[in-house]
Coordinates of C-alpha atoms in Angstrom, one line a residue:
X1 CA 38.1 -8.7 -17.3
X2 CA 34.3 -7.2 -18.1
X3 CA 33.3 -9.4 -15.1
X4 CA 36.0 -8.3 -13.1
X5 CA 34.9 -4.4 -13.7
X6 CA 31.2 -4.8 -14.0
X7 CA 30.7 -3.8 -10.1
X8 CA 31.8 -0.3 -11.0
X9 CA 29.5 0.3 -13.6
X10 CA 26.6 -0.4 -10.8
X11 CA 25.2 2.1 -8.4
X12 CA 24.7 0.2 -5.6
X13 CA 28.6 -0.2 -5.2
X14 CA 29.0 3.5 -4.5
X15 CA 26.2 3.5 -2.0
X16 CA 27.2 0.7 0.0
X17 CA 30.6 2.3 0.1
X18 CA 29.0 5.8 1.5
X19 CA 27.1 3.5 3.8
X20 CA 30.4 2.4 5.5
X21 CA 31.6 5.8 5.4
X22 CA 28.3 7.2 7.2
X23 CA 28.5 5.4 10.0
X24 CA 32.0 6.6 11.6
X25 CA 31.1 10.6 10.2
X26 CA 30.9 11.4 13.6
X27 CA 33.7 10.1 15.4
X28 CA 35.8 11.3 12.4
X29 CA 34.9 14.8 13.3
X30 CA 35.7 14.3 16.6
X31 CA 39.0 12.9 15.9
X32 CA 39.7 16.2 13.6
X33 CA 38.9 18.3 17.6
X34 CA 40.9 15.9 19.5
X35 CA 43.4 13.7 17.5
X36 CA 43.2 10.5 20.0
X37 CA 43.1 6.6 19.6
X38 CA 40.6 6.3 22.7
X39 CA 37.9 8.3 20.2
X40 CA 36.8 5.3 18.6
X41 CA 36.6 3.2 21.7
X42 CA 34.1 6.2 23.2
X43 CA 32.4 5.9 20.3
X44 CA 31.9 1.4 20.6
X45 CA 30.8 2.0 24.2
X46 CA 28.5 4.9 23.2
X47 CA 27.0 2.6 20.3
X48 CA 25.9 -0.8 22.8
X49 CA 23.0 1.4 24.5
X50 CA 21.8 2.8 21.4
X51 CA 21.3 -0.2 20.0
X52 CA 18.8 -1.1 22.9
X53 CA 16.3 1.6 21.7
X54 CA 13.6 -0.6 19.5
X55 CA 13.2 2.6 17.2
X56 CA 17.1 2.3 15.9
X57 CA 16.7 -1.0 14.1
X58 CA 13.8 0.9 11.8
X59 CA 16.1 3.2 11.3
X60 CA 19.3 1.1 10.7
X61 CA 16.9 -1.3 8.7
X62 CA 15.9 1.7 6.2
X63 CA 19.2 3.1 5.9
X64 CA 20.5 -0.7 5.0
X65 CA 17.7 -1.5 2.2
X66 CA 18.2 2.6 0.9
X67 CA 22.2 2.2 0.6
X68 CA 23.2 -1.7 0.6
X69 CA 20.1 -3.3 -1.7
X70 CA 20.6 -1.1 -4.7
X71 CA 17.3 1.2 -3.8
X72 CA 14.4 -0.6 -5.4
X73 CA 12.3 -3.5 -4.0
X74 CA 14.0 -7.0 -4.1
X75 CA 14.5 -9.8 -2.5
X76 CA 17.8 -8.5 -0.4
X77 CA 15.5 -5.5 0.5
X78 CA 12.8 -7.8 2.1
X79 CA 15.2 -9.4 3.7
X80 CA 15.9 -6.6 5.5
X81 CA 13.8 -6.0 8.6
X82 CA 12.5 -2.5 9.6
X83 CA 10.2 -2.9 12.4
X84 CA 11.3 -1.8 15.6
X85 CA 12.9 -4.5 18.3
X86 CA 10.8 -6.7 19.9
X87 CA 12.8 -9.4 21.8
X88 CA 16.0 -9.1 23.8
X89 CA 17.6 -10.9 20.5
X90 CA 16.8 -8.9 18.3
X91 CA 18.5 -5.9 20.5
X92 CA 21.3 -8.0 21.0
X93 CA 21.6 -8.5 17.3
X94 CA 21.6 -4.8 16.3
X95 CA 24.1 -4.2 19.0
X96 CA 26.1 -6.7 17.1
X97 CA 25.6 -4.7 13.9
X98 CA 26.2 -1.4 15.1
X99 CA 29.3 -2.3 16.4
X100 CA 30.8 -4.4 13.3
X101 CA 29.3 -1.8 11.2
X102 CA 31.9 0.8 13.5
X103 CA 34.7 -1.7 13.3
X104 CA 34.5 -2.3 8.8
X105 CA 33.5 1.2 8.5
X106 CA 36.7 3.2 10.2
X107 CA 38.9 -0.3 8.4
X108 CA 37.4 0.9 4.9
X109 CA 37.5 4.2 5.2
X110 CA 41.5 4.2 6.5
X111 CA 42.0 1.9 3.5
X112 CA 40.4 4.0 1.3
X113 CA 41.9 7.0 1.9
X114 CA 45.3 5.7 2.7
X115 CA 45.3 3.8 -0.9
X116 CA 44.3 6.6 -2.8
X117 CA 46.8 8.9 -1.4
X118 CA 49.5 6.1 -1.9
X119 CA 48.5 5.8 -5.7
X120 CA 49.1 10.1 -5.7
X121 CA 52.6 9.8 -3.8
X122 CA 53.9 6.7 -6.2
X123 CA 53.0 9.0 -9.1
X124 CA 54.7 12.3 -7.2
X125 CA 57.5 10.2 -6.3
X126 CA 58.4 9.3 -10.2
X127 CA 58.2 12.8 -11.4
X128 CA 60.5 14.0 -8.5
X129 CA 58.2 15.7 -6.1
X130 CA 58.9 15.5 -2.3
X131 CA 56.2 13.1 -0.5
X132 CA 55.5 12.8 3.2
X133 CA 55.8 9.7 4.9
X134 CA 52.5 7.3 4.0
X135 CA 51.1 5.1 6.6
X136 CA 51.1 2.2 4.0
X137 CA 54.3 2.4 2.3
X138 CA 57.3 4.8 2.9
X139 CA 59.4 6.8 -0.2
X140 CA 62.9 7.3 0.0
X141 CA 64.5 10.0 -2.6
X142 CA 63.5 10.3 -6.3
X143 CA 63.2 7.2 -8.4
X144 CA 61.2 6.6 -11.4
X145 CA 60.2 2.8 -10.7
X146 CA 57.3 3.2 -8.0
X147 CA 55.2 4.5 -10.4
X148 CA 55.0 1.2 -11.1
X149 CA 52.8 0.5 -8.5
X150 CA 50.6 2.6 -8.9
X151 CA 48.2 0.0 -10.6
X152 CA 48.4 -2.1 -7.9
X153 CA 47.3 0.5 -5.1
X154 CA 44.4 1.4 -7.3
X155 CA 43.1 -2.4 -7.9
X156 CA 44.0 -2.9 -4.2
X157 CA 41.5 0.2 -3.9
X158 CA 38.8 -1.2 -5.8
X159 CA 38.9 -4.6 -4.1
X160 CA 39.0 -2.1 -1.1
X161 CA 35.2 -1.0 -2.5
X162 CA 33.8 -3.8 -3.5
X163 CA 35.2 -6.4 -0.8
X164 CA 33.7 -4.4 2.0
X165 CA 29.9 -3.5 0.4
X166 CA 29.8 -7.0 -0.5
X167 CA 30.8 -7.8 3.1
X168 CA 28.7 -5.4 4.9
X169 CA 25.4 -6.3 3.0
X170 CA 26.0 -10.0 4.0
X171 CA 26.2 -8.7 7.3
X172 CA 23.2 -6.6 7.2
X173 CA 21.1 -9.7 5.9
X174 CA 22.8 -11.5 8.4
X175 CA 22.3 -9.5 11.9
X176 CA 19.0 -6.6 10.4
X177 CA 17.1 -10.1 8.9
X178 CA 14.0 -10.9 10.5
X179 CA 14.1 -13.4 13.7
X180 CA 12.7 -17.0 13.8
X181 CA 9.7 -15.5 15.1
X182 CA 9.1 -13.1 12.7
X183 CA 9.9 -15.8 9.9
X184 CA 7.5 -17.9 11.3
X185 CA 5.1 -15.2 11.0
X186 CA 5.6 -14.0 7.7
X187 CA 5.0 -18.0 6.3
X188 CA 2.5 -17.8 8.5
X189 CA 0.9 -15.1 6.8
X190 CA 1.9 -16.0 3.7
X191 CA 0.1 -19.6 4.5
X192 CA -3.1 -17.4 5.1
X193 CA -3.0 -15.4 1.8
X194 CA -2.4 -18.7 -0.1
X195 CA -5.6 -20.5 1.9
X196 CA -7.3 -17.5 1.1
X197 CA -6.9 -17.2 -2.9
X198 CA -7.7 -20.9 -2.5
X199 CA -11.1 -20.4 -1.0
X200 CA -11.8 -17.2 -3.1
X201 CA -11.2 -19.6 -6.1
X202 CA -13.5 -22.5 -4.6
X203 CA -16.3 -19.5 -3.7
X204 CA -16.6 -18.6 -7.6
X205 CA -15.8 -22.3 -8.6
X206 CA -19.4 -22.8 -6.6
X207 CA -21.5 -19.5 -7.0
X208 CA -21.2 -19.4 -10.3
X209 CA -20.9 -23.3 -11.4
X210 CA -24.1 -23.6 -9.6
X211 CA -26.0 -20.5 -11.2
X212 CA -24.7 -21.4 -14.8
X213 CA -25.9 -24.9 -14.2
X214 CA -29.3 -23.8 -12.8
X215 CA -29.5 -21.3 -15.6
X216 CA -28.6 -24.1 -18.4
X217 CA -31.1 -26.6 -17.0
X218 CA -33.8 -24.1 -16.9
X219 CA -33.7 -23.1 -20.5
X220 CA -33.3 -26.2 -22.1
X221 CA -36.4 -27.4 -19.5
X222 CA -38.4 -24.3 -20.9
X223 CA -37.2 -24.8 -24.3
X224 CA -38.6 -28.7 -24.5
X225 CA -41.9 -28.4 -22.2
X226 CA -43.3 -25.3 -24.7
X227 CA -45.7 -24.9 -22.3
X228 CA -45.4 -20.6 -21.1
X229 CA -46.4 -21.1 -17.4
X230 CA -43.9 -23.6 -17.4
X231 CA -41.2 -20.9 -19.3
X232 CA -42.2 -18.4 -16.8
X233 CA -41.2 -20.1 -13.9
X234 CA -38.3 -21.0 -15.4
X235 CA -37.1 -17.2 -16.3
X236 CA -37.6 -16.5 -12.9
X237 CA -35.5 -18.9 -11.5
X238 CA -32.9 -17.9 -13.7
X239 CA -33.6 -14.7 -13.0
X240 CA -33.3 -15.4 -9.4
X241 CA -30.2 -17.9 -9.0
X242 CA -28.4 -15.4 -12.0
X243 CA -29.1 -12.5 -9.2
X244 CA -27.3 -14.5 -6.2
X245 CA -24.7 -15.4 -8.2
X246 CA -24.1 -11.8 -8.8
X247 CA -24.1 -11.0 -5.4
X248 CA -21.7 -13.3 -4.6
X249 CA -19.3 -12.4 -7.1
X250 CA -19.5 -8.7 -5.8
X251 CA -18.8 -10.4 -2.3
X252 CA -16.1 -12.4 -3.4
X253 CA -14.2 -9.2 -5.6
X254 CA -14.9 -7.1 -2.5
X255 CA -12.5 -9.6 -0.7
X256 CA -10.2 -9.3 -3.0
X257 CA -10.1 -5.3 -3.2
X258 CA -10.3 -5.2 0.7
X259 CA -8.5 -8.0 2.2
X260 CA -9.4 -6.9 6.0
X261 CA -13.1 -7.5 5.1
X262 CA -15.7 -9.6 7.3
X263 CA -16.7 -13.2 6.5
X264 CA -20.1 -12.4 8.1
X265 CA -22.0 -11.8 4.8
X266 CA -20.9 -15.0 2.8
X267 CA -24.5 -17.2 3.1
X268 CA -24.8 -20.0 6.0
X269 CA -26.9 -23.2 6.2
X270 CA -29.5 -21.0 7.2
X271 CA -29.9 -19.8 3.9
X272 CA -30.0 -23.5 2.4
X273 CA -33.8 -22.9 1.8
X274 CA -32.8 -20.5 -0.9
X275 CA -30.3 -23.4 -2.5
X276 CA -33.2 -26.0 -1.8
X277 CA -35.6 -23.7 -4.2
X278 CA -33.5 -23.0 -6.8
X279 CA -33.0 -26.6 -7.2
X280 CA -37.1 -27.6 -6.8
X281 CA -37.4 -24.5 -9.6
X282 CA -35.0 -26.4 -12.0
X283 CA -36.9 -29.7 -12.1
X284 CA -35.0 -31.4 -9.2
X285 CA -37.7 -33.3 -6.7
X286 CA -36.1 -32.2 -3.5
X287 CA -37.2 -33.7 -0.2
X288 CA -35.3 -32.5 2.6
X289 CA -35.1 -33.6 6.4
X290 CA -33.5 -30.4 8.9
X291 CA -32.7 -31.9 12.3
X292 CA -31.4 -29.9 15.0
X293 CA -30.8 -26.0 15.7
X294 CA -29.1 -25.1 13.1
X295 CA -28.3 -21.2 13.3
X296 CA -26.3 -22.4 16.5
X297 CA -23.7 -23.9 14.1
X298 CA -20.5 -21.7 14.0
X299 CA -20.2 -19.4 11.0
X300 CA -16.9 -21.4 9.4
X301 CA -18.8 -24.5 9.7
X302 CA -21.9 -23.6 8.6
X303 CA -20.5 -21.4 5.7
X304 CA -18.7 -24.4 4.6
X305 CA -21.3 -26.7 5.0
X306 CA -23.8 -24.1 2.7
X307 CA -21.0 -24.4 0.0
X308 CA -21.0 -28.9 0.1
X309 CA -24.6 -28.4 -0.2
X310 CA -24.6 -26.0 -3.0
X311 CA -21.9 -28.1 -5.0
X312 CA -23.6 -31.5 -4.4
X313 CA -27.1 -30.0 -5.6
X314 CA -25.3 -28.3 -8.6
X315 CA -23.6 -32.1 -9.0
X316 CA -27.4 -33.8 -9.2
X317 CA -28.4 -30.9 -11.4
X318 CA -25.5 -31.2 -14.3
X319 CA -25.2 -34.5 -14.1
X320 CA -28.7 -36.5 -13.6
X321 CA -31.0 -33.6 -14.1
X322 CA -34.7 -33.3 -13.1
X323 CA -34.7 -36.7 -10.4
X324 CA -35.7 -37.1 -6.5
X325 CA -33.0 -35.9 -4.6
X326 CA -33.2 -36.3 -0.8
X327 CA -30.9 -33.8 1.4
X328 CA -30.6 -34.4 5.1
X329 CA -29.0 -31.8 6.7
X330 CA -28.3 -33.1 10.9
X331 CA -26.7 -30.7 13.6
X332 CA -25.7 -32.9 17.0
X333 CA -23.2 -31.8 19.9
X334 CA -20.5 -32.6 18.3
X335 CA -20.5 -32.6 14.7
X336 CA -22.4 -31.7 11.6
X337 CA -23.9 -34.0 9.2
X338 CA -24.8 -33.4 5.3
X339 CA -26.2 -36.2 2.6
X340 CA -27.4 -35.2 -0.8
X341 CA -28.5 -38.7 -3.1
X342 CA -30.5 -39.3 -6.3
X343 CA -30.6 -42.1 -8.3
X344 CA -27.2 -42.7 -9.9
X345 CA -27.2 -42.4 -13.6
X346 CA -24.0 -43.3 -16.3
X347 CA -23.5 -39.5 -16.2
X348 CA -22.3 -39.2 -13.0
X349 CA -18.4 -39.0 -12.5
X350 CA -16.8 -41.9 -10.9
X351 CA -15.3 -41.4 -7.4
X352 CA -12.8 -38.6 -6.9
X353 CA -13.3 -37.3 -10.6
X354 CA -14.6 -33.8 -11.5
X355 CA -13.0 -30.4 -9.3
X356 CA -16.2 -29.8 -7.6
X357 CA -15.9 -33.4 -5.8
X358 CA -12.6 -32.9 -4.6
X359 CA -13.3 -29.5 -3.6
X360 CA -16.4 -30.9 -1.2
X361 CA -13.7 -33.3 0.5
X362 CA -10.9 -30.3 0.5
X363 CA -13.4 -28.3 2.5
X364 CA -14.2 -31.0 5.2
X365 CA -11.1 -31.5 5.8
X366 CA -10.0 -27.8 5.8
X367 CA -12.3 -28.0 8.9
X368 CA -10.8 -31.8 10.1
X369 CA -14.0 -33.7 8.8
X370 CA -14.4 -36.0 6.2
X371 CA -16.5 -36.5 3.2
X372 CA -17.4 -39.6 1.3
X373 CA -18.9 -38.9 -2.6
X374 CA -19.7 -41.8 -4.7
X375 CA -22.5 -44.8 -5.6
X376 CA -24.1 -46.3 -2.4
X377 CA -26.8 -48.8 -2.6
X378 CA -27.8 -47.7 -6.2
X379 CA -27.5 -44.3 -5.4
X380 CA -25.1 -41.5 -5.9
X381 CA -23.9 -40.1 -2.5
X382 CA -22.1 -37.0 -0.9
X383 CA -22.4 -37.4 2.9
X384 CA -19.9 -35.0 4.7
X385 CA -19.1 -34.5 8.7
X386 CA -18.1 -31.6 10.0
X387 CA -17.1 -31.0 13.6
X388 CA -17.7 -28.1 15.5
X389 CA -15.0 -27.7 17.5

């Protein structure tokens, strides 16, 4: 029984009832000028063209999400489109709406009304009051018994209110949804906010693994070599890596506060000399080989090619510490080419171990490359290809 009468207790069961009864206001009125069955069928024919004008499915799509989803933000709301027409479908489909919404709005509100004033005549009836005729049901003399029924207008009311907000918001979701196309947009878009937190997460995954490493190796280099030269160069290149990482955490939270922002200032291989220092200022003996022009690599390529780099040096750094490392870095027609390898040590993680390894094989093949990390020939290897188209 609480289940039963839990509907009334909500708001939105009121509004999609004065939803129904908005949309036939106007023939109504016309109806109380000129009482005449060929009113409504004015007002179908008068409903097709305005449901051609893009601008009416904004404003039948606010009015639905106001009225039928219980006026807050949900998931019925959302499904509710309120951006103007764009294809013939979607005109047809509001056509569609406008009319149904015409047909279940002038069959509610005649049920409403007619119910509610067959509930007051069943009471007048009992307690001897003269009735007119009802459309629903017709009283004959004075007799105590149809008050009675009564109860079962007024349930056959409420069913009246419920049943048809219920009905009508199915509707709505049904015909004032978005199209295929517009589905397909918003998972496209959807698929882009998800790649994005992805590679905001791999930017500060990098950045700042790389600058906490450099930083760590530094002091404890400083710390056993007592030597203050040597602890001077070593500040500084904390100093220095602890500064880019700061930039490009203030780069990376500027994406997130501004999600329209340019790509452009996120560092490129042409800034690999400042990734090939930091790692000759932390101890690392770094011999590297740059063939071809490399600032004609395109900017997702080359961005994503800086951050292999920087990971793989961070790698050598954590892992094996001050030892040769040779980078070659080789730009062709068709492709890009990156190895970093040292001397593999029992510290290195095995193949496809560590987050830093799978993300340098997540971003080659974010761009459909490949990358290869692991021992080779008594060496520990990343070598990663990157096309350019």
């Amino acid at each position: 029984m609480v289940h039963l009468l839990r509907p009334f207790g909500r708001a939105v069961t009121y509004t999609r009832w004065l939803h129904l009864f908005i949309g036939v206001v106007w023939p109504a009125l016309w109806i109380f000028v000129e009482e005449a069955w060929w009113i409504w069928l004015v007002a179908a024919v008068t409903l097709a063209p305005a449901g051609l004008v893009p601008a009416m499915r904004t404003v039948e799509g606010l009015q639905a999400r106001l009225l039928l989803t219980g006026h807050r933000h949900n998931s019925e709301s959302s499904d509710i489109v309120v951006a103007p027409s764009v294809s013939w479908r979607d005109r047809g489909r509001l056509v569609v709406w406008l009319e149904v919404r015409l047909l279940l709005g002038w069959a509610t509100a005649t049920l409403s009304v007619q119910l509610l004033l067959t509930s007051v005549d069943l009471v007048a009836s009992a307690f001897g009051r003269d009735v007119d005729e009802g459309v629903l049901i017709f009283l004959d003399g004075h007799r105590w018994w149809p008050v009675l029924l009564a109860p079962v207008s007024l349930a056959a009311l409420a069913a009246t209110v419920v049943g048809s907000g219920r009905l009508i918001t199915a509707l709505a979701l049904r015909l004032l949804g978005p199209s295929p196309a517009e589905r397909l947009a918003a998972m496209e878009e959807r698929t882009e906010q998800l790649l994005e937190r992805t590679r905001i997460a791999r930017e500060l995954h990098d950045s700042i693994g790389h600058a906490l490493t450099v930083a760590v190796v530094q002091a404890g280099a400083a710390r056993a070599a007592g030597d203050p030269a040597f602890t001077d160069r070593a500040l500084d290149a904390i100093e220095e890596t602890g500064r880019a990482a700061l930039e490009d955490l203030e780069r990376v939270l500027g994406i997130l506060r501004e999600s329209e922002r340019p790509v452009s200032g996120r560092p490129t291989l042409t800034d690999a000399d400042r990734l090939l220092e930091s790692a000759r200022a932390s101890g690392a003996k770094v011999d590297a080989e740059l063939t071809g022009p490399v600032d004609t690599v395109p900017g997702p390529v080359s961005r994503e090619g800086y951050r292999i780099l920087q990971e793989a040096l961070t790698n050598v750094l954590r892992h094996a510490g001050g030892v040769p490392v040779r980078v070659r870095v080789e730009v062709t027609a068709e492709a890009l080419a990156l190895e970093v390898r040292n001397p593999l040590t029992a510290d290195i993680p095995g193949p496809g171990q560590g987050s830093g390894l799978r993300g340098i094989r997540e971003r080659a093949a974010l761009l459909g490359g490949h990358a290869h990390t692991g021992p080779d020939r008594g060496d520990w290897q990343v070598h990663a290809e990157l096309p350019l188209r």
